[in-house]
Coordinates of C-alpha atoms in Angstrom, one line a residue:
X213 CA 7.6 67.3 -24.0
X214 CA 9.2 65.9 -27.2
X215 CA 6.7 63.7 -29.0
X216 CA 7.7 60.2 -30.0
X217 CA 7.0 59.7 -33.7
X218 CA 5.0 56.7 -34.8
X219 CA 8.0 55.6 -36.9
X220 CA 10.3 55.6 -33.8
X221 CA 7.8 53.5 -31.9
X222 CA 7.4 51.1 -34.9
X223 CA 11.1 50.6 -35.3
X224 CA 11.6 50.1 -31.6
X225 CA 8.9 47.4 -31.5
X226 CA 10.3 45.7 -34.7
X227 CA 13.8 45.6 -33.1
X228 CA 12.5 44.2 -29.9
X229 CA 10.4 41.6 -31.7
X230 CA 13.5 40.5 -33.7
X231 CA 15.5 40.1 -30.5
X232 CA 12.7 38.1 -28.8
X233 CA 12.2 35.9 -31.8
X234 CA 15.9 35.1 -31.8
X235 CA 15.6 34.0 -28.1
X236 CA 12.7 31.7 -29.0
X237 CA 14.7 30.2 -31.9
X238 CA 17.7 29.6 -29.7
X239 CA 15.6 28.1 -26.9
X240 CA 13.7 25.8 -29.4
X241 CA 17.1 24.6 -30.9
X242 CA 18.3 23.5 -27.4
X243 CA 18.6 19.7 -27.4
X244 CA 17.3 18.9 -23.9
X245 CA 13.8 17.7 -22.8
X246 CA 12.9 16.7 -19.3
X247 CA 15.2 18.8 -17.1
X248 CA 12.2 20.5 -15.5
X249 CA 10.6 17.1 -14.4
X250 CA 7.0 18.1 -15.5
X251 CA 8.0 18.2 -19.1
X252 CA 9.5 14.7 -18.9
X253 CA 6.3 13.5 -17.1
X254 CA 4.1 14.9 -19.9
X255 CA 6.2 13.1 -22.5
X256 CA 6.1 9.8 -20.5
X257 CA 2.3 10.1 -20.4
X258 CA 2.1 10.9 -24.1
X259 CA 4.2 8.0 -25.1
X260 CA 2.1 5.7 -23.0
X261 CA -1.0 6.9 -24.9
X262 CA 0.8 6.5 -28.2
X263 CA 1.8 3.0 -27.3
X264 CA -1.7 2.0 -26.4
X265 CA -0.9 1.5 -22.7
X266 CA -3.7 3.9 -21.6
X267 CA -3.6 7.2 -19.6
X268 CA -0.9 6.0 -17.2
X269 CA 2.5 7.0 -15.7
X270 CA 4.5 4.4 -17.5
X271 CA 7.9 5.0 -16.0
X272 CA 7.0 3.5 -12.6
X273 CA 7.7 -0.2 -11.9
X274 CA 4.0 -0.7 -11.6
X275 CA 2.3 1.9 -13.9
X276 CA -0.5 3.9 -12.3
X277 CA -3.3 6.0 -13.7
X278 CA -2.3 9.6 -14.5
X279 CA -4.4 11.8 -12.3
X280 CA -2.2 14.9 -12.1
X281 CA -2.2 16.1 -15.6
X282 CA -5.5 16.8 -17.6
X283 CA -5.4 14.9 -20.8
X284 CA -5.5 17.4 -23.7
X285 CA -1.9 18.4 -23.9
X286 CA -0.6 14.8 -23.5
X287 CA -3.0 13.6 -26.2
X288 CA -1.8 16.2 -28.7
X289 CA 1.8 15.4 -27.7
X290 CA 1.0 11.7 -28.3
X291 CA -0.1 12.5 -31.9
X292 CA 3.2 14.4 -32.4
X293 CA 5.2 11.4 -31.0
X294 CA 3.6 9.1 -33.5
X295 CA 5.2 11.1 -36.3
X296 CA 8.6 11.4 -34.7
X297 CA 10.4 11.5 -31.3
X298 CA 12.8 14.1 -32.5
X299 CA 13.3 16.7 -29.9
X300 CA 12.8 19.7 -32.2
X301 CA 9.7 18.2 -33.7
X302 CA 8.1 17.6 -30.3
X303 CA 9.0 21.1 -29.1
X304 CA 7.1 22.5 -32.1
X305 CA 3.8 21.8 -30.4
X306 CA 4.2 24.3 -27.5
X307 CA 5.9 26.7 -30.0
X308 CA 2.9 26.6 -32.4
X309 CA 0.6 27.0 -29.4
X310 CA 2.5 30.1 -28.2
X311 CA 2.4 31.7 -31.7
X312 CA -1.4 31.1 -31.8
X313 CA -1.9 32.3 -28.3
X314 CA -0.1 35.6 -28.9
X315 CA -2.0 36.1 -32.1
X316 CA -5.3 35.6 -30.5
X317 CA -4.2 37.8 -27.5
X318 CA -3.5 40.5 -30.1
X319 CA -7.1 40.2 -31.4
X320 CA -8.5 40.0 -27.9
X321 CA -6.7 43.2 -26.7
X322 CA -7.8 45.1 -29.8
X323 CA -11.3 44.0 -29.2
X324 CA -11.1 45.1 -25.5
X325 CA -10.1 48.6 -26.7
X326 CA -6.3 48.7 -26.8
X327 CA -4.6 50.8 -29.4
X328 CA -2.4 49.2 -32.0
X329 CA 0.8 50.5 -30.4
X330 CA -0.4 49.6 -26.9
X331 CA -1.4 46.1 -28.0
X332 CA 2.0 45.6 -29.7
X333 CA 3.9 46.6 -26.5
X334 CA 1.7 44.5 -24.2
X335 CA 2.2 41.4 -26.4
X336 CA 5.9 42.1 -26.8
X337 CA 6.3 42.4 -23.0
X338 CA 4.5 39.1 -22.5
X339 CA 6.4 37.3 -25.2
X340 CA 9.7 38.6 -23.9
X341 CA 9.2 37.2 -20.4
X342 CA 11.8 34.4 -19.8
X343 CA 9.0 32.4 -18.2
X344 CA 7.0 32.4 -21.4
X345 CA 10.1 31.6 -23.5
X346 CA 10.7 28.6 -21.3
X347 CA 7.1 27.4 -21.4
X348 CA 6.8 28.1 -25.2
X349 CA 9.9 26.0 -26.1
X350 CA 9.5 23.1 -23.7
X351 CA 6.9 20.3 -23.3
X352 CA 4.6 22.3 -21.1
X353 CA 0.8 23.0 -21.5
X354 CA 0.6 26.6 -20.5
X355 CA 0.8 28.0 -24.0
X356 CA -2.1 25.7 -25.1
X357 CA -4.1 26.8 -22.1
X358 CA -3.5 30.5 -22.9
X359 CA -4.5 29.9 -26.5
X360 CA -7.8 28.3 -25.4
X361 CA -8.5 31.0 -22.7
X362 CA -8.1 33.8 -25.4
X363 CA -10.3 31.8 -27.8
X364 CA -13.0 31.4 -25.2
X365 CA -13.1 35.0 -24.2
X366 CA -13.1 36.1 -27.9
X367 CA -16.0 33.7 -28.6
X368 CA -17.9 35.1 -25.6
X369 CA -17.4 38.7 -26.8
X370 CA -18.7 37.6 -30.2
X371 CA -21.9 36.2 -28.5
X372 CA -21.0 32.6 -29.4
X373 CA -21.8 31.1 -26.0
X374 CA -21.7 27.4 -27.1
X375 CA -18.4 27.8 -28.8
X376 CA -17.0 29.7 -25.8
X377 CA -18.1 26.9 -23.6
X378 CA -16.3 24.3 -25.8
X379 CA -13.1 26.4 -25.6
X380 CA -13.4 26.8 -21.8
X381 CA -14.0 23.0 -21.4
X382 CA -10.9 22.3 -23.5
X383 CA -9.0 24.8 -21.4
X384 CA -10.1 22.8 -18.3
X385 CA -8.8 19.6 -20.0
X386 CA -5.5 21.4 -20.3
X387 CA -5.1 22.9 -16.9
X388 CA -7.5 23.0 -13.8
X389 CA -7.4 26.8 -14.1
X390 CA -10.1 26.4 -16.8
X391 CA -12.7 26.1 -14.0
X392 CA -12.5 29.8 -13.0
X393 CA -12.9 30.5 -16.7
X394 CA -16.1 28.5 -16.9
X395 CA -17.4 30.1 -13.7
X396 CA -16.5 33.7 -14.7
X397 CA -18.0 33.4 -18.2
X398 CA -21.2 31.9 -16.9
X399 CA -21.5 34.7 -14.3
X400 CA -20.9 37.4 -16.9
X401 CA -23.7 36.0 -19.1
X402 CA -26.0 35.9 -16.0
X403 CA -25.1 39.4 -15.0
X404 CA -26.1 40.6 -18.5
X405 CA -29.4 38.7 -18.3
X406 CA -28.4 36.1 -20.9
X407 CA -29.8 33.0 -19.1
X408 CA -30.2 30.9 -22.2
X409 CA -26.7 31.7 -23.3
X410 CA -25.4 31.0 -19.8
X411 CA -27.0 27.5 -19.9
X412 CA -25.5 26.8 -23.4
X413 CA -22.1 27.9 -22.3
X414 CA -22.1 26.0 -19.0
X415 CA -23.5 22.8 -20.5
X416 CA -20.8 22.8 -23.2
X417 CA -18.0 23.5 -20.8
X418 CA -19.1 21.0 -18.1
X419 CA -19.8 18.2 -20.6
X420 CA -16.2 18.4 -21.8
X421 CA -14.6 18.8 -18.4
X422 CA -16.6 16.4 -16.3
X423 CA -15.1 13.1 -17.6
X424 CA -11.7 14.2 -16.5
X425 CA -12.8 14.9 -12.9
X426 CA -14.7 11.6 -12.9
X427 CA -11.5 9.9 -13.9
X428 CA -9.5 11.5 -11.1
X429 CA -12.2 10.6 -8.5
X430 CA -12.5 7.0 -9.8
X431 CA -8.8 6.2 -9.4
X432 CA -7.7 6.1 -5.8
X433 CA -4.1 7.1 -4.9
X434 CA -2.0 4.1 -5.9
X435 CA 1.4 5.7 -5.7
X436 CA 3.1 7.7 -2.9
X437 CA 4.5 10.1 -5.5
X438 CA 1.9 10.5 -8.2
X439 CA -1.4 9.7 -6.6
X440 CA -4.3 11.9 -5.8
X441 CA -3.1 12.4 -2.2
X442 CA 0.0 14.1 -3.5
X443 CA -2.0 16.4 -5.7
X444 CA -4.3 17.2 -2.8
X445 CA -1.2 18.2 -0.7
X446 CA -0.5 20.9 -3.3
X447 CA -3.6 22.9 -2.1
X448 CA -3.9 25.0 1.0
X449 CA -7.5 24.0 1.3
X450 CA -6.9 20.2 1.4
X451 CA -3.7 20.2 3.5
X452 CA -1.8 21.9 6.3
X453 CA -2.7 23.0 9.8
X454 CA -4.5 26.2 10.5
X455 CA -1.4 28.2 11.4
X456 CA 0.4 26.8 8.3
X457 CA -2.5 27.8 6.1
X458 CA -2.2 31.4 7.2
X459 CA 1.6 31.3 6.7
X460 CA 1.2 29.9 3.2
X461 CA -1.6 32.4 2.3
X462 CA 0.6 35.3 3.4
X463 CA 3.5 34.1 1.3
X464 CA 1.2 33.4 -1.7
X465 CA -0.1 36.9 -1.6
X466 CA 3.4 38.3 -1.9
X467 CA 4.3 35.8 -4.6
X468 CA 1.1 36.5 -6.5
X469 CA 1.4 40.3 -6.5
X470 CA 5.2 40.3 -7.2
X471 CA 4.9 37.6 -9.9
X472 CA 4.4 40.2 -12.7
X473 CA 7.7 41.9 -11.9
X474 CA 9.4 38.6 -11.4
X475 CA 8.4 37.3 -14.8
X476 CA 9.5 40.5 -16.5
X477 CA 12.6 41.6 -14.6
X478 CA 13.5 38.9 -12.1
X479 CA 12.6 41.2 -9.1
X480 CA 10.7 39.5 -6.3
X481 CA 10.2 41.3 -3.0
X482 CA 7.6 42.9 -0.9
X483 CA 8.0 46.3 -2.6
X484 CA 7.2 44.9 -6.0
X485 CA 4.1 43.3 -4.5
X486 CA 3.0 46.6 -3.0
X487 CA 3.7 48.4 -6.3
X488 CA 1.6 45.9 -8.1
X489 CA -1.3 46.1 -5.6
X490 CA -1.3 49.9 -5.9
X491 CA -1.3 49.9 -9.7
X492 CA -4.0 47.3 -9.7
X493 CA -6.2 49.3 -7.4
X494 CA -5.7 52.4 -9.5
X495 CA -6.5 50.6 -12.8
X496 CA -9.6 49.0 -11.4
X497 CA -10.8 52.3 -10.0
X498 CA -10.2 54.2 -13.2
X499 CA -11.3 51.6 -15.8
X500 CA -13.0 48.4 -15.0
X501 CA -14.0 45.8 -17.6
X502 CA -16.2 42.9 -16.5
X503 CA -14.5 40.9 -19.2
X504 CA -11.8 39.8 -18.4
X505 CA -11.5 41.2 -14.9
X506 CA -13.9 38.7 -13.3
X507 CA -12.1 35.8 -14.8
X508 CA -8.7 37.2 -13.6
X509 CA -10.1 37.7 -10.1
X510 CA -11.4 34.1 -9.8
X511 CA -8.2 32.8 -11.4
X512 CA -6.0 34.7 -8.9
X513 CA -8.1 33.5 -6.0
X514 CA -7.4 29.9 -7.1
X515 CA -3.7 30.6 -7.3
X516 CA -3.8 32.2 -3.8
X517 CA -4.8 28.8 -2.4
X518 CA -2.3 26.7 -4.3
X519 CA 1.0 25.6 -2.8
X520 CA 4.0 26.3 -4.8
X521 CA 5.3 28.9 -7.3
X522 CA 2.6 30.8 -9.1
X523 CA 4.7 32.2 -12.0
X524 CA 4.0 29.4 -14.5
X525 CA 0.3 29.4 -13.6
X526 CA 0.1 33.2 -14.1
X527 CA 2.0 33.1 -17.4
X528 CA -1.0 32.1 -19.6
X529 CA -2.9 35.2 -18.5
X530 CA 0.0 37.6 -18.6
X531 CA -1.3 39.6 -21.6
X532 CA -4.6 40.2 -19.8
X533 CA -2.8 41.2 -16.6
X534 CA -0.7 43.7 -18.5
X535 CA -3.8 45.0 -20.2
X536 CA -5.4 45.8 -16.8
X537 CA -2.4 48.0 -15.9
X538 CA -2.2 49.6 -19.3
X539 CA -5.8 50.7 -19.4
X540 CA -5.5 52.4 -16.0
X541 CA -2.1 54.0 -16.6
X542 CA -2.9 55.4 -20.1
X543 CA -5.3 58.0 -18.5
X544 CA -2.8 58.9 -15.8
X545 CA 0.5 59.2 -17.8
X546 CA 0.9 61.0 -21.1
X547 CA 1.0 58.6 -24.1
X548 CA 4.6 59.4 -24.9
X549 CA 5.8 58.9 -21.3
X550 CA 3.8 55.6 -21.0
X551 CA 5.3 54.3 -24.3
X552 CA 8.8 55.2 -23.2
X553 CA 8.2 53.5 -19.8
X554 CA 7.0 50.3 -21.5
X555 CA 9.9 50.4 -24.0
X556 CA 12.3 50.7 -21.1
X557 CA 10.6 47.8 -19.3
X558 CA 10.8 45.8 -22.5
X559 CA 14.6 46.5 -22.6
X560 CA 14.9 45.3 -19.0
X561 CA 13.0 42.1 -19.9
X562 CA 15.2 41.4 -22.9
X563 CA 18.3 41.9 -20.8
X564 CA 16.8 39.4 -18.3
X565 CA 16.3 37.1 -21.3
X566 CA 20.0 37.5 -22.2
X567 CA 21.1 36.4 -18.8
X568 CA 19.1 33.2 -19.3
X569 CA 20.4 32.9 -22.8
X570 CA 23.9 32.7 -21.5
X571 CA 22.9 29.4 -19.8
X572 CA 21.7 27.8 -23.0
X573 CA 25.0 25.8 -23.6
X574 CA 23.8 23.5 -20.8
X575 CA 21.2 22.2 -23.2
X576 CA 17.9 23.9 -22.3
X577 CA 16.5 27.4 -21.8
X578 CA 16.5 27.4 -18.0
X579 CA 13.3 27.6 -15.9
X580 CA 15.1 29.7 -13.3
X581 CA 18.3 31.7 -12.6
X582 CA 20.3 28.6 -11.8
X583 CA 22.3 26.8 -14.5
X584 CA 20.3 23.6 -15.5
X585 CA 21.9 20.2 -15.6
X586 CA 24.5 19.9 -18.4
X587 CA 22.9 17.9 -21.2
X588 CA 26.2 16.4 -22.3
X589 CA 26.9 15.0 -18.8
X590 CA 23.3 13.7 -18.7
X591 CA 23.8 11.9 -22.0
X592 CA 27.1 10.4 -20.7
X593 CA 25.3 9.1 -17.6
X594 CA 22.3 7.8 -19.7
X595 CA 24.7 5.9 -22.0
X596 CA 26.5 4.3 -19.1
X597 CA 23.3 3.1 -17.5
X598 CA 22.0 1.7 -20.8
X599 CA 25.3 -0.3 -21.3
X600 CA 26.1 -1.3 -17.7
X601 CA 22.8 -2.1 -16.0
X602 CA 20.3 -4.9 -16.6
X603 CA 17.1 -4.0 -18.6
X604 CA 14.9 -4.8 -15.6
X605 CA 16.9 -2.6 -13.2
X606 CA 14.9 0.0 -11.3
X607 CA 16.4 3.5 -10.8
X608 CA 15.7 6.3 -8.3
X609 CA 16.2 9.8 -9.6
X610 CA 14.8 13.2 -8.9
X611 CA 14.2 13.5 -12.7
X612 CA 12.7 10.0 -12.9
X613 CA 10.7 10.6 -16.2
X614 CA 13.9 11.8 -17.9
X615 CA 15.9 8.8 -16.9
X616 CA 13.1 6.4 -18.0
X617 CA 12.9 8.2 -21.4
X618 CA 16.6 8.0 -22.0
X619 CA 17.6 4.6 -20.5
X620 CA 14.5 2.5 -20.8
X621 CA 14.8 1.5 -17.1
X622 CA 11.8 1.8 -14.8
X623 CA 12.2 4.7 -12.4
X624 CA 10.8 6.3 -9.2
X625 CA 11.4 9.7 -7.7
X626 CA 11.7 8.2 -4.2
X627 CA 9.8 11.0 -2.4
X628 CA 6.6 13.0 -2.6
X629 CA 7.2 16.8 -3.0
X630 CA 6.5 18.6 0.2
X631 CA 5.6 22.0 -1.2
X632 CA 5.0 23.7 2.2
X633 CA 8.4 22.8 3.8
X634 CA 10.4 23.3 0.6
X635 CA 8.8 26.6 -0.6
X636 CA 7.5 28.4 2.5
X637 CA 9.8 27.4 5.3
X638 CA 13.5 28.4 5.1
X639 CA 15.6 25.3 6.0
X640 CA 12.5 23.0 5.9
X641 CA 13.2 19.3 5.2
X642 CA 11.6 18.2 1.9
X643 CA 13.3 14.8 1.7
X644 CA 14.5 12.6 4.6
X645 CA 17.0 9.7 4.5
X646 CA 14.4 7.4 6.2
X647 CA 11.7 8.2 3.7
X648 CA 14.1 7.7 0.7
X649 CA 15.3 4.4 2.1
X650 CA 11.8 3.2 2.6
X651 CA 10.9 4.0 -1.0
X652 CA 14.1 2.3 -2.3
X653 CA 13.3 -0.9 -0.4
X654 CA 9.5 -0.8 -1.2
X655 CA 10.1 -0.7 -4.9
X656 CA 13.2 -3.0 -4.8
X657 CA 15.3 -0.4 -6.5
X658 CA 18.8 -1.1 -7.7
X659 CA 20.4 2.2 -8.4
X660 CA 20.2 5.9 -7.5
X661 CA 21.2 8.5 -10.0
X662 CA 22.3 11.8 -8.5
X663 CA 22.4 15.0 -10.6
X664 CA 22.8 18.7 -9.6
X665 CA 19.2 19.8 -10.3
X666 CA 20.0 23.3 -9.1
X667 CA 16.6 24.8 -10.1
X668 CA 14.7 22.4 -7.7
X669 CA 14.1 23.7 -4.2
X670 CA 14.3 20.1 -2.8
X671 CA 17.6 19.2 -4.6
X672 CA 19.8 20.0 -1.6
X673 CA 17.7 17.9 0.8
X674 CA 17.6 15.1 -1.8
X675 CA 21.4 15.1 -2.1
X676 CA 21.9 15.1 1.7
X677 CA 19.5 12.1 2.0
X678 CA 21.4 10.2 -0.7
X679 CA 24.7 11.0 1.0
X680 CA 23.4 9.9 4.4
X681 CA 22.3 6.5 2.9
X682 CA 25.8 6.2 1.3
X683 CA 27.4 6.8 4.7
X684 CA 25.1 4.3 6.3
X685 CA 26.2 1.5 3.9
X686 CA 23.0 1.2 1.9
X687 CA 24.6 2.6 -1.2
X688 CA 28.0 2.3 -2.9
X689 CA 29.3 4.5 -5.7
X690 CA 29.6 3.2 -9.2
X691 CA 32.6 4.5 -11.2
X692 CA 31.4 6.3 -14.4
X693 CA 34.3 7.3 -16.6
X694 CA 34.8 11.1 -17.3
X695 CA 31.6 12.2 -15.4
X696 CA 31.7 15.7 -14.1
X697 CA 31.4 16.4 -10.3
X698 CA 27.7 16.5 -9.2
X699 CA 26.7 13.6 -11.5
X700 CA 26.8 10.2 -9.8
X701 CA 25.5 6.7 -10.0
X702 CA 25.2 4.7 -6.8
X703 CA 24.3 1.0 -6.4
X704 CA 21.9 -0.2 -3.7
X705 CA 23.5 -2.9 -1.6
X706 CA 21.2 -3.1 1.5
X707 CA 18.3 -5.0 0.0
X708 CA 20.0 -8.4 -0.2
X709 CA 21.4 -8.2 -3.8
X710 CA 23.7 -6.2 -6.1
X711 CA 23.2 -5.3 -9.7

């Protein structure tokens, strides 16, 4: 077999890195924030902190405590917002975290035994994933979480238990997935007979994370859409009937084991899950590493019992997952063939990126394959609402944080996401007209803003519910000049007044 020269590998990697860096730059320059919902909600929470309103969801007519998002990322975002609310400035936070995370991941993989070429290809594959580009250029906490996970594992390998515990505690204050990290690291120290180090690590991690869990327990659900009950419904353990639990677990197993291919190539089917399971079994049989395999096992177990897509939750550990496969395959496939295979996969991933890149004129690097809302149309709708509705008007919108941030009007979503029916049951009803009408009347809402929201699984049901209320006479359309089809504003007329 013809050998691949180191120079050829190096130039291939440099070319791919340049292409991926261009994708990150283009995604960072996109003007939109908030088209994913969660990114807008993080900014709403951060601005409430910066304004001294406390850790609350400020867009609601009656603000409620924020119990869905751990506080570290919103706190850092609040510091950024005190300097400027410029979109590009705010998006620097996740971009900087992504750069730091990939840098620490490089150090971690080298420490775990990866070669320089292998490390470069693994990091390149991870960075080229469209999911990581989206998360790294939007107001999402996953890149910060990945940075802290890598820092914690590196500190553990350096025998700095207390520092590792601090990083793990901070990771838990970024995403709940930090709990498996605390458990795994403590178990690893105990397995190696380092009882004192295990205590130091656990105390440091728990002392940092405990106040957040105390906060969530102390604040009873006070909103149908953002309370603790809604977050509990996002877990298989705390919701669903027995038969539904089994159905969700089966789907989650397929989603989890196919997520690697989905993030790299867009492929999501049972065969990709079977392939992943086979490769994983081979890698663990050939070369096991207690660090980081135990953490990944506990982390995957947590994802298995979560309702909803797992891609974004798996993204922060993607370099470690790729490393598991690399270390098993490098003994099975000749080095040249393995490098060629990974370069080919990197090419497929970059092509996948390019498909998303073509959707950038809408205003944001998309979170999925569907075209996101057109930012120019959104701005036209925002401007009309600011100029033609009273300052105390209350709006209903699927992207309620986004409308609050851009119009100054209080907003509600109007429904609680039903993850089971929207994700696991084809044709399931995620939003009903009766439920939406009850929310409109309960909050004394004045307008409903309707946007395409193609990347939301519940958007079709939401649109049908709004149209049903319009046919029933509860809503009437408001004429907005030059607004594209799919973007609408409707006035509520069934609650005794018009605005």
